[in-house]
Coordinates of C-alpha atoms and ligand atoms in Angstrom, one line a residue:
M1 CA -0.2 97.3 43.7
T2 CA -3.0 94.3 42.2
E3 CA -3.4 93.7 39.0
T4 CA -7.0 92.6 39.0
T5 CA -7.2 90.0 35.9
T6 CA -9.9 87.3 35.5
E7 CA -9.0 83.9 35.2
P8 CA -11.4 81.7 32.8
N9 CA -12.9 80.5 35.8
G10 CA -13.9 84.2 37.3
S11 CA -11.2 84.0 40.2
S12 CA -9.3 87.2 40.8
A13 CA -5.3 87.0 40.2
K14 CA -3.2 88.3 41.6
Q15 CA 0.9 89.3 40.6
P16 CA 2.8 92.3 40.0
A17 CA 2.5 94.4 36.9
Q18 CA 3.6 96.9 34.3
A19 CA 0.5 98.6 33.5
D20 CA 0.3 100.1 29.3
I21 CA -1.1 103.6 30.7
A22 CA -3.2 105.0 34.1
V23 CA -6.3 106.9 34.5
T24 CA -6.5 108.3 37.8
G25 CA -9.7 109.9 39.0
L26 CA -12.3 107.5 38.2
A27 CA -16.1 109.2 38.6
T28 CA -18.0 109.3 36.0
M29 CA -15.9 109.6 32.8
G30 CA -12.9 108.7 34.2
R31 CA -14.2 105.4 35.2
N32 CA -15.6 104.7 31.8
L33 CA -12.8 105.3 29.8
A34 CA -10.3 103.1 32.1
R35 CA -13.0 100.3 30.9
N36 CA -12.8 101.1 27.4
L37 CA -9.1 101.1 27.3
A38 CA -9.6 97.7 29.3
R39 CA -11.7 96.4 26.5
H40 CA -8.9 97.0 24.0
G41 CA -6.3 95.4 25.4
H42 CA -4.7 97.9 27.1
S43 CA -2.9 97.0 30.8
V44 CA -4.7 99.7 32.9
A45 CA -3.5 100.9 36.3
V46 CA -7.1 102.9 38.2
H47 CA -6.5 105.3 41.1
N48 CA -8.7 107.2 42.8
R49 CA -8.4 110.0 46.0
T50 CA -11.8 107.9 47.2
K51 CA -10.2 104.7 47.5
A52 CA -14.1 103.1 47.4
R53 CA -14.4 104.5 43.4
T54 CA -11.1 102.0 42.5
D55 CA -12.5 99.0 44.3
A56 CA -16.2 99.5 42.9
L57 CA -14.4 99.8 39.3
V58 CA -12.2 96.6 39.2
A59 CA -15.5 94.5 41.6
T60 CA -17.7 95.5 38.8
Y61 CA -16.0 95.7 35.8
G62 CA -13.1 93.6 36.8
D63 CA -13.2 91.0 34.0
E64 CA -13.6 93.8 31.1
G65 CA -9.8 93.5 30.7
T66 CA -6.6 94.0 33.3
F67 CA -6.9 97.1 35.7
I68 CA -4.6 97.2 38.3
V69 CA -5.4 98.8 41.4
C70 CA -3.8 101.4 43.7
D71 CA -3.5 103.5 46.7
S72 CA -1.5 106.2 45.7
I73 CA -0.5 108.1 43.0
E74 CA 3.6 106.7 43.7
D75 CA 1.9 103.0 43.7
L76 CA 0.4 104.3 40.4
V77 CA 3.6 105.6 38.9
R78 CA 5.5 102.3 39.5
S79 CA 3.2 100.2 37.9
L80 CA 3.7 101.4 34.5
K81 CA 5.6 100.7 31.5
R82 CA 8.3 103.4 29.8
P83 CA 7.8 106.1 28.8
R84 CA 5.1 106.3 31.8
K85 CA 1.2 107.8 30.4
V86 CA -1.2 109.2 32.8
I87 CA -4.5 110.1 32.2
I88 CA -5.2 112.5 34.3
M89 CA -9.7 112.8 34.7
V90 CA -10.4 114.8 37.5
Q91 CA -12.5 117.7 38.6
A92 CA -11.0 120.9 36.6
G93 CA -9.9 123.7 38.5
A94 CA -7.7 123.6 41.7
G95 CA -8.1 119.6 41.8
T96 CA -6.2 119.4 38.5
D97 CA -3.4 121.3 39.6
E98 CA -3.1 119.6 42.8
V99 CA -2.9 115.6 40.6
I100 CA -0.3 117.2 38.1
E101 CA 1.5 118.5 40.9
Q102 CA 1.8 114.9 42.6
L103 CA 2.7 113.5 39.6
A104 CA 5.2 115.6 38.1
D105 CA 7.2 115.1 41.6
A106 CA 7.0 111.2 41.0
L107 CA 7.5 110.7 37.5
E108 CA 10.5 111.2 35.0
P109 CA 11.9 112.6 32.4
G110 CA 9.6 111.7 29.1
D111 CA 7.2 110.4 30.7
I112 CA 3.9 111.6 29.8
V113 CA 0.5 113.6 32.1
V114 CA -2.3 114.0 29.9
D115 CA -5.1 115.9 31.1
G116 CA -8.3 114.6 29.7
G117 CA -10.8 117.0 31.4
N118 CA -12.3 119.6 31.0
A119 CA -9.7 122.4 31.4
H120 CA -9.2 126.0 30.5
F121 CA -6.2 125.8 27.6
I122 CA -4.7 129.1 29.1
D123 CA -4.4 126.6 32.2
T124 CA -3.5 124.4 30.1
R125 CA -0.9 126.2 28.5
R126 CA 0.6 127.1 32.0
R127 CA 0.8 123.9 32.7
E128 CA 2.7 122.3 29.4
S129 CA 5.3 125.7 29.6
A130 CA 5.8 124.1 33.9
L131 CA 5.6 120.4 33.6
R132 CA 8.7 120.7 29.8
E133 CA 11.0 122.4 32.2
R134 CA 10.8 119.6 34.4
G135 CA 11.2 117.1 31.5
L136 CA 7.7 115.6 31.1
H137 CA 5.4 115.8 28.2
F138 CA 1.8 117.6 29.2
V139 CA -0.9 116.3 26.6
G140 CA -4.2 118.3 27.3
T141 CA -6.8 116.2 25.5
G142 CA -10.5 117.4 25.5
I143 CA -12.8 114.3 25.9
S144 CA -17.0 114.9 24.6
G145 CA -19.0 112.8 25.2
G146 CA -20.1 112.4 27.6
E147 CA -21.0 109.5 30.1
E148 CA -22.2 106.9 27.3
G149 CA -18.9 108.2 24.6
A150 CA -16.2 107.3 27.4
L151 CA -17.3 103.9 27.3
L152 CA -18.2 102.8 24.0
G153 CA -16.0 105.6 22.0
P154 CA -15.5 109.5 22.0
S155 CA -14.1 112.1 20.3
I156 CA -10.2 112.7 21.5
M157 CA -9.0 116.3 20.9
P158 CA -4.9 116.3 21.8
G159 CA -2.7 118.3 22.3
G160 CA 1.0 118.5 23.4
T161 CA 3.8 117.8 21.3
A162 CA 3.7 115.7 18.0
E163 CA 6.1 113.8 20.1
A164 CA 3.9 112.8 23.3
Y165 CA 1.6 112.0 20.6
Q166 CA 3.3 109.0 18.6
T167 CA 3.8 107.4 21.9
L168 CA -0.4 108.1 23.0
G169 CA -1.5 108.9 20.1
P170 CA -2.2 105.0 18.9
I171 CA -3.8 104.5 22.0
L172 CA -5.9 107.3 21.9
E173 CA -7.1 106.1 18.4
S174 CA -7.9 103.0 19.4
I175 CA -10.7 104.0 22.1
A176 CA -11.9 107.0 20.5
A177 CA -15.0 106.4 17.9
Q178 CA -14.9 105.8 15.0
V179 CA -16.3 107.0 11.3
D180 CA -16.1 105.2 7.8
D181 CA -12.9 103.5 9.3
T182 CA -11.2 106.3 10.8
P183 CA -10.9 107.1 14.8
C184 CA -12.3 110.9 15.8
C185 CA -8.8 111.4 17.5
T186 CA -6.2 113.4 16.5
H187 CA -3.0 115.1 17.4
V188 CA -4.8 119.5 16.9
G189 CA -2.1 121.0 17.6
A190 CA 0.7 121.9 20.5
D191 CA 0.4 123.2 23.7
G192 CA -3.0 124.1 24.3
A193 CA -4.3 123.5 20.9
G194 CA -6.4 120.7 22.4
H195 CA -8.4 122.1 25.1
F196 CA -8.9 125.1 22.8
V197 CA -10.7 123.2 20.1
K198 CA -12.8 120.8 23.3
M199 CA -13.9 124.3 24.2
V200 CA -15.1 126.0 21.1
H201 CA -16.8 122.7 20.8
N202 CA -18.5 123.5 23.4
G203 CA -19.6 126.5 22.6
I204 CA -20.9 125.3 19.1
E205 CA -22.5 122.4 21.7
Y206 CA -24.1 125.3 23.6
A207 CA -25.1 126.8 20.1
D208 CA -27.0 124.1 19.1
M209 CA -29.3 123.5 22.1
Q210 CA -30.0 126.8 22.0
L211 CA -31.7 126.6 18.3
I212 CA -33.1 123.1 19.7
G213 CA -34.4 124.9 22.0
E214 CA -36.3 127.8 19.9
A215 CA -37.7 124.9 17.8
Y216 CA -39.5 123.3 20.3
D217 CA -40.7 126.5 21.7
L218 CA -42.1 128.5 18.6
L219 CA -43.8 125.0 16.9
R220 CA -45.6 124.1 20.6
T221 CA -46.4 127.9 21.7
V222 CA -47.0 128.9 17.9
L223 CA -48.9 126.1 16.8
G224 CA -49.7 124.2 19.9
K225 CA -48.2 120.8 19.3
S226 CA -48.4 118.3 21.7
T227 CA -44.7 117.0 23.5
E228 CA -45.9 113.8 21.5
E229 CA -46.0 115.9 18.1
L230 CA -42.8 117.4 18.9
A231 CA -41.5 114.2 19.7
E232 CA -42.3 112.6 16.4
I233 CA -41.2 116.0 14.7
F234 CA -37.5 115.5 15.7
R235 CA -37.5 111.8 14.8
T236 CA -38.3 112.3 11.9
W237 CA -36.1 115.7 11.1
N238 CA -33.3 113.1 12.6
S239 CA -33.8 111.5 9.2
G240 CA -32.4 114.0 7.2
D241 CA -30.0 117.5 6.9
L242 CA -30.3 118.0 10.8
E243 CA -29.5 114.3 11.5
S244 CA -27.5 114.4 15.0
F245 CA -26.9 113.1 18.1
L246 CA -28.8 116.1 19.7
I247 CA -31.8 115.9 17.0
E248 CA -31.9 112.7 18.2
I249 CA -31.4 113.3 21.4
T250 CA -34.3 115.8 21.9
A251 CA -37.1 113.5 20.4
E252 CA -36.0 111.0 23.5
V253 CA -36.4 113.4 26.0
L254 CA -40.0 115.7 24.9
A255 CA -41.4 111.4 24.5
A256 CA -40.2 110.9 28.1
K257 CA -43.0 111.0 30.2
D258 CA -42.8 112.3 34.2
P259 CA -41.8 109.9 36.6
R260 CA -43.7 110.6 39.4
G261 CA -46.6 110.7 36.9
E262 CA -48.7 111.2 34.2
G263 CA -47.8 114.7 32.3
A264 CA -44.5 114.7 30.5
F265 CA -41.1 115.4 31.6
V266 CA -40.0 118.5 29.7
D267 CA -42.4 120.0 31.6
V268 CA -41.5 119.4 34.6
V269 CA -37.7 120.4 35.1
L270 CA -37.3 123.6 36.1
D271 CA -36.9 126.0 32.9
Q272 CA -33.3 127.3 34.3
T273 CA -30.7 126.0 32.3
E274 CA -27.2 125.8 34.0
Q275 CA -23.2 125.8 32.6
K276 CA -20.3 124.7 34.3
G277 CA -18.1 127.4 32.0
T278 CA -17.0 126.2 29.4
G279 CA -19.4 128.2 26.2
R280 CA -18.7 130.2 29.0
W281 CA -14.9 130.3 28.3
T282 CA -15.8 130.5 24.3
V283 CA -17.2 134.0 24.4
Q284 CA -14.5 135.6 26.9
I285 CA -11.7 134.0 24.4
A286 CA -14.0 135.4 21.1
L287 CA -13.9 138.7 22.5
D288 CA -10.8 138.9 22.8
L289 CA -9.8 137.0 19.0
G290 CA -12.3 139.7 17.7
T291 CA -14.5 136.8 16.2
P292 CA -17.8 136.6 16.4
V293 CA -19.2 134.3 17.6
S294 CA -23.1 135.5 18.1
G295 CA -24.7 132.1 18.0
I296 CA -22.6 131.1 21.2
A297 CA -22.8 134.2 22.3
E298 CA -26.5 134.1 22.2
A299 CA -26.8 130.9 23.7
V300 CA -25.2 132.0 26.6
F301 CA -26.6 134.8 27.6
A302 CA -30.4 132.6 27.0
R303 CA -29.2 130.3 30.4
S304 CA -28.5 133.5 32.4
V305 CA -32.0 134.6 31.1
S306 CA -33.5 131.4 32.2
G307 CA -31.6 131.4 35.1
H308 CA -32.5 135.4 36.3
A309 CA -35.8 133.6 38.1
E310 CA -36.4 136.4 40.0
Q311 CA -36.2 139.3 37.6
R312 CA -38.6 136.6 35.0
Q313 CA -41.1 136.4 37.9
A314 CA -40.9 140.6 38.2
A315 CA -42.1 140.8 34.3
N316 CA -44.1 138.6 34.4
G317 CA -47.7 139.7 34.0
V318 CA -45.9 143.7 34.1
L319 CA -44.5 143.4 30.3
E320 CA -47.1 142.9 27.5
G321 CA -47.2 140.7 24.5
P322 CA -48.7 141.0 21.3
S323 CA -51.8 142.2 20.9
T324 CA -53.6 139.7 18.4
K325 CA -53.1 135.8 18.6
I326 CA -51.2 134.8 15.5
T327 CA -53.0 132.2 13.4
I328 CA -50.4 129.9 11.0
D329 CA -52.8 129.3 7.8
K330 CA -50.7 126.0 6.8
P331 CA -49.6 124.3 10.3
E332 CA -47.2 122.1 7.9
E333 CA -45.5 124.7 6.2
F334 CA -44.5 126.3 9.1
V335 CA -43.7 123.1 10.0
E336 CA -41.3 123.1 7.7
D337 CA -40.0 127.0 7.8
V338 CA -38.7 126.0 11.0
R339 CA -37.1 123.1 10.0
R340 CA -34.5 125.0 7.1
A341 CA -34.0 128.3 10.4
L342 CA -33.0 125.4 12.4
Y343 CA -30.6 123.8 9.9
A344 CA -29.3 127.4 8.7
S345 CA -28.5 128.6 11.7
K346 CA -26.7 125.7 13.1
V347 CA -24.4 126.1 9.9
V348 CA -23.6 129.7 11.1
A349 CA -22.8 128.6 14.8
Y350 CA -20.5 125.8 13.1
A351 CA -19.4 128.9 10.6
Q352 CA -18.2 130.6 13.9
G353 CA -17.0 128.3 15.8
F354 CA -14.9 127.4 13.0
D355 CA -14.1 130.8 12.3
M356 CA -12.6 130.5 16.1
I357 CA -10.8 127.5 15.2
R358 CA -8.9 129.7 12.6
D359 CA -8.4 132.6 14.8
G360 CA -7.3 131.2 17.7
A361 CA -5.4 128.8 15.6
E362 CA -3.2 131.9 14.1
A363 CA -3.1 133.7 17.6
Y364 CA -1.5 130.8 19.5
D365 CA 0.4 129.5 16.6
W366 CA -1.2 126.2 16.0
D367 CA -1.1 124.1 12.9
I368 CA -5.2 123.4 12.8
D369 CA -6.4 121.7 10.2
L370 CA -9.7 122.4 10.4
G371 CA -10.7 119.8 8.3
A372 CA -9.2 117.0 10.0
M373 CA -11.6 118.4 13.1
A374 CA -15.0 118.1 11.3
T375 CA -13.4 115.0 11.1
I376 CA -13.2 114.1 14.7
W377 CA -16.2 115.7 15.8
R378 CA -17.9 113.3 12.9
G379 CA -18.4 110.6 15.7
G380 CA -18.3 110.3 20.0
C381 CA -18.8 113.7 20.8
I382 CA -22.0 115.8 21.2
I383 CA -22.3 117.6 18.4
R384 CA -22.1 114.9 16.1
A385 CA -24.0 115.1 13.1
R386 CA -24.5 113.9 9.8
F387 CA -23.0 118.2 8.0
L388 CA -20.0 117.5 9.8
D389 CA -19.3 115.6 6.5
R390 CA -19.9 118.4 4.5
I391 CA -18.2 121.0 6.9
R392 CA -14.5 117.8 5.8
E393 CA -15.5 118.3 2.5
A394 CA -15.8 122.2 2.5
Y395 CA -12.4 122.4 4.1
E396 CA -10.6 119.6 2.7
K397 CA -11.0 121.2 -0.6
T398 CA -10.4 124.5 0.1
P399 CA -7.9 125.1 3.1
D400 CA -8.3 128.5 3.1
L401 CA -11.8 129.1 3.0
P402 CA -12.6 132.5 4.8
S403 CA -16.1 131.6 5.6
L404 CA -17.7 127.9 5.6
L405 CA -20.9 130.3 4.8
V406 CA -19.1 130.6 1.5
D407 CA -18.8 127.0 0.8
P408 CA -21.0 125.7 -2.5
Y409 CA -22.9 123.3 -0.5
F410 CA -23.4 125.9 2.3
A411 CA -23.8 128.8 0.2
R412 CA -26.9 126.6 -1.1
T413 CA -28.1 125.5 1.9
V414 CA -28.1 129.2 3.7
N415 CA -29.5 131.2 0.6
E416 CA -32.0 127.7 0.4
G417 CA -33.5 128.5 3.2
Q418 CA -33.3 132.2 4.2
E419 CA -37.0 132.8 3.3
S420 CA -38.1 130.2 5.5
W421 CA -35.7 131.7 8.1
R422 CA -36.9 135.0 7.6
R423 CA -40.3 134.1 8.2
V424 CA -39.9 132.1 11.1
V425 CA -37.7 135.4 12.9
A426 CA -40.8 137.6 11.9
T427 CA -43.5 134.8 13.0
A428 CA -41.4 134.9 16.3
A429 CA -41.3 138.4 16.5
A430 CA -45.0 138.6 16.5
A431 CA -46.0 135.7 18.1
G432 CA -43.8 137.3 21.3
V433 CA -41.6 133.8 21.6
P434 CA -37.8 134.9 22.1
V435 CA -35.2 133.7 19.4
P436 CA -32.1 135.0 20.3
G437 CA -30.1 131.8 18.3
F438 CA -32.3 132.0 15.4
G439 CA -32.3 136.1 15.2
A440 CA -28.5 136.9 15.5
A441 CA -27.3 133.9 13.2
L442 CA -29.7 135.2 10.4
S443 CA -29.0 138.7 11.2
Y444 CA -25.3 137.6 11.2
Y445 CA -25.5 136.0 8.0
D446 CA -27.5 139.7 6.7
A447 CA -24.6 141.5 8.1
L448 CA -21.9 139.1 6.0
R449 CA -23.9 139.4 2.5
R450 CA -24.2 143.4 2.9
D451 CA -22.3 145.8 0.6
R452 CA -22.4 148.7 2.6
L453 CA -23.2 148.6 6.6
P454 CA -23.5 150.8 9.0
A455 CA -20.4 150.8 10.4
A456 CA -19.8 153.8 8.0
L457 CA -22.2 155.9 10.4
L458 CA -20.5 154.9 13.4
Q459 CA -16.9 155.8 12.9
G460 CA -19.0 159.3 11.3
L461 CA -19.8 159.8 15.5
R462 CA -16.8 158.5 16.5
D463 CA -14.7 160.9 14.9
L464 CA -17.1 164.1 15.9
F465 CA -17.1 162.6 19.3
G466 CA -13.2 161.5 19.8
A467 CA -11.5 162.5 16.4
H468 CA -10.9 158.5 16.6
T469 CA -10.6 158.9 12.9
Y470 CA -12.3 157.3 9.9
R471 CA -11.2 155.8 6.3
R472 CA -12.2 156.4 2.9
T473 CA -13.8 154.1 0.4
D474 CA -11.8 156.0 -2.5
A475 CA -8.3 156.7 -0.8
E476 CA -5.4 155.6 1.7
G477 CA -4.9 156.8 5.1
S478 CA -6.8 158.2 8.1
F479 CA -8.5 160.9 8.1
H480 CA -10.1 163.2 11.2
L481 CA -13.6 166.5 10.0
D482 CA -13.3 169.6 11.3
W483 CA -16.8 168.5 13.0
S484 CA -16.4 172.0 15.2
G485 CA -15.3 174.0 12.8
D486 CA -15.5 174.4 9.1
K487 CA -15.6 170.9 8.3
S488 CA -12.6 170.3 6.6
E489 CA -11.1 166.8 6.3
Q490 CA -7.3 166.6 7.6
E491 CA -5.3 163.5 6.4
A492 CA -4.3 161.5 11.1
Ligands
NDP501 N1 -19.0 114.1 33.2 C1 -18.9 114.9 31.7 O1 -19.9 114.7 30.7 C2 -17.7 115.3 31.5 C3 -17.1 115.7 32.1 N2 -15.9 116.0 31.8 C4 -14.4 116.7 32.1 O2 -14.1 114.8 32.9 C5 -13.2 115.7 34.3 C6 -13.6 114.1 34.9 O3 -15.7 114.6 34.8 P1 -16.3 113.9 36.0 O4 -15.4 112.2 35.6 O5 -17.3 113.8 35.5 O6 -16.1 113.9 37.6 P2 -16.0 115.4 38.4 O7 -15.7 116.7 37.5 O8 -17.6 115.0 39.1 O9 -14.9 114.8 39.4 C7 -14.8 114.1 40.2 C8 -13.6 113.3 40.1 O10 -12.4 113.9 40.3 C9 -11.4 114.2 42.0 N3 -10.8 114.8 42.6 C10 -11.8 116.2 43.2 N4 -10.6 116.8 43.2 C11 -9.7 116.6 44.0 C12 -7.9 116.3 44.6 N5 -8.4 117.9 44.4 N6 -7.7 115.8 43.5 C13 -7.6 114.3 43.3 N7 -9.2 113.8 43.0 C14 -9.6 115.2 42.9 C15 -12.5 113.0 42.2 O11 -12.2 112.6 43.3 P3 -12.5 111.7 44.4 O12 -13.8 110.2 44.3 O13 -12.3 111.2 45.8 O14 -14.0 112.8 45.4 C16 -13.2 112.3 41.3 O15 -12.5 111.2 40.9 C17 -13.9 117.0 34.3 O16 -12.4 117.8 33.7 C18 -15.3 116.9 33.7 O17 -14.9 118.5 33.4 C19 -15.3 116.2 30.3 C20 -16.8 115.5 29.2 C21 -17.7 115.2 29.6
5RP502 O1 -18.1 118.4 27.8 C1 -19.3 118.0 27.9 C2 -19.7 117.4 26.6 O2 -18.7 117.8 25.6 C3 -20.4 118.4 28.9 O3 -21.4 117.7 28.0 C4 -20.3 119.6 28.5 O4 -19.5 120.3 29.8 C5 -21.6 120.4 30.0 O5 -21.2 121.8 29.9 P1 -22.3 122.6 30.3 O6 -23.0 121.9 31.9 O7 -22.2 123.9 31.2 O8 -23.7 122.3 29.8

């Protein structure tokens, strides 16, 4: 174990050391998180399975603060002040389990293990319970912001015990993004709550990106806009209600040129969206919780459709599109319609995501403050956006809001946008442009506001074919109709 501090003359000094915190796993995220900690005055013990990464970190960035180079997990543990705090930033899954096991053998009761990877919250609950039995704190922590966020200030979503957060919180809050002098980090709730919220964050990220993709496709296909014009449209949108990191980088990606030629970068990228799995997890868990996250589900499926290259190739030229080409008389009005449809659909995706956090909190007995989640997503993370302030205000004003859509600001937003939304979805259908995100969001909006749904007919069908019973609008209890007999009603 050696401490590397940079002296004023630039030389390195080696001395026994006591680090404030450790990071193991120094790939993209871990390296930048360690640098962020060091830049904020924390002495950081650093370790990576493959030593070359540790050496490269210290050789390149050693002058940014105090790094203590460790060759092994045991070395790392020896370097730390008590209670020891170790952040794991390794590949999610088996790698994380391996590192936890090594750490648990070397640490002592009261020490804190932080998993900052994208772990499934069910794994986090299992790991937390196992480490608790050994007297250790396990803090599953969602960290969002990618490479740049990890270095300059991510959004941090720690779970685990309040006791562990008391020790760990000040350090995490010091390196998190800051918005209006408020750190984008707070204790989310017990055991896997942090990773659950990070999972939903990523689900919303999928929905948001899908909606942006649909807006781009519509403006390009229906209006024939060039990528330069589209970049400008997104740039303009980024100065209004839609202001967000994802809209900002959409303009950047659309403006980018093919590094190998003259054309647009986006035109040479293979149109198959990959996924690491957090969006899929969100939908799987939402199905179990019974939370309709249709925007996220459509986004996950749209990625799957894009990846089915052989099917798409087989259908291309076989399945017909509209027989008449759609013409738009007032292109500028259509651009505004798409902007409003995008904002309204985005509001639905976030409303569904917040519903899922509320349902997850109830199912897993977490005390999650929805307004606080909106607060810590205002900066640092991939879905950071101006309107998260509105979400924070909505939940602060009415913590038990049945749906974000009924908050006065959001109700007015979707009400004002709904005519545009309908025109956009209808135009997309007429032009043969797939808009699963816009369509699902509008259907959800219409389902919520309807007085009666066709669910009543489905209940009738279920009762006829399977005697599954139905409830009545005008009486308590469950009933069954004698479908094959005299059609009389019996109480079930
Ligand atoms: N990249 C991103 O934008 C984001 C990533 N995350 C999450 O953060 C974590 C780290 O991500 P990232 O930095 O991209 O790195 P990767 O997910 O690519 O993981 C690589 C790191 O894991 C280590 N590792 C893998 N298996 C083992 C093992 N069995 N034992 C010890 N170490 C192991 C590697 O060590 P070695 O060098 O020896 O191979 C390396 O340090 C992941 O869980 C990821 O999902 C979260 C938010 C954003
Ligand atoms: O966690 C993240 C940000 O918060 C990553 O951006 C996310 O893992 C990317 O996911 P995918 O590869 O599935 O698109």
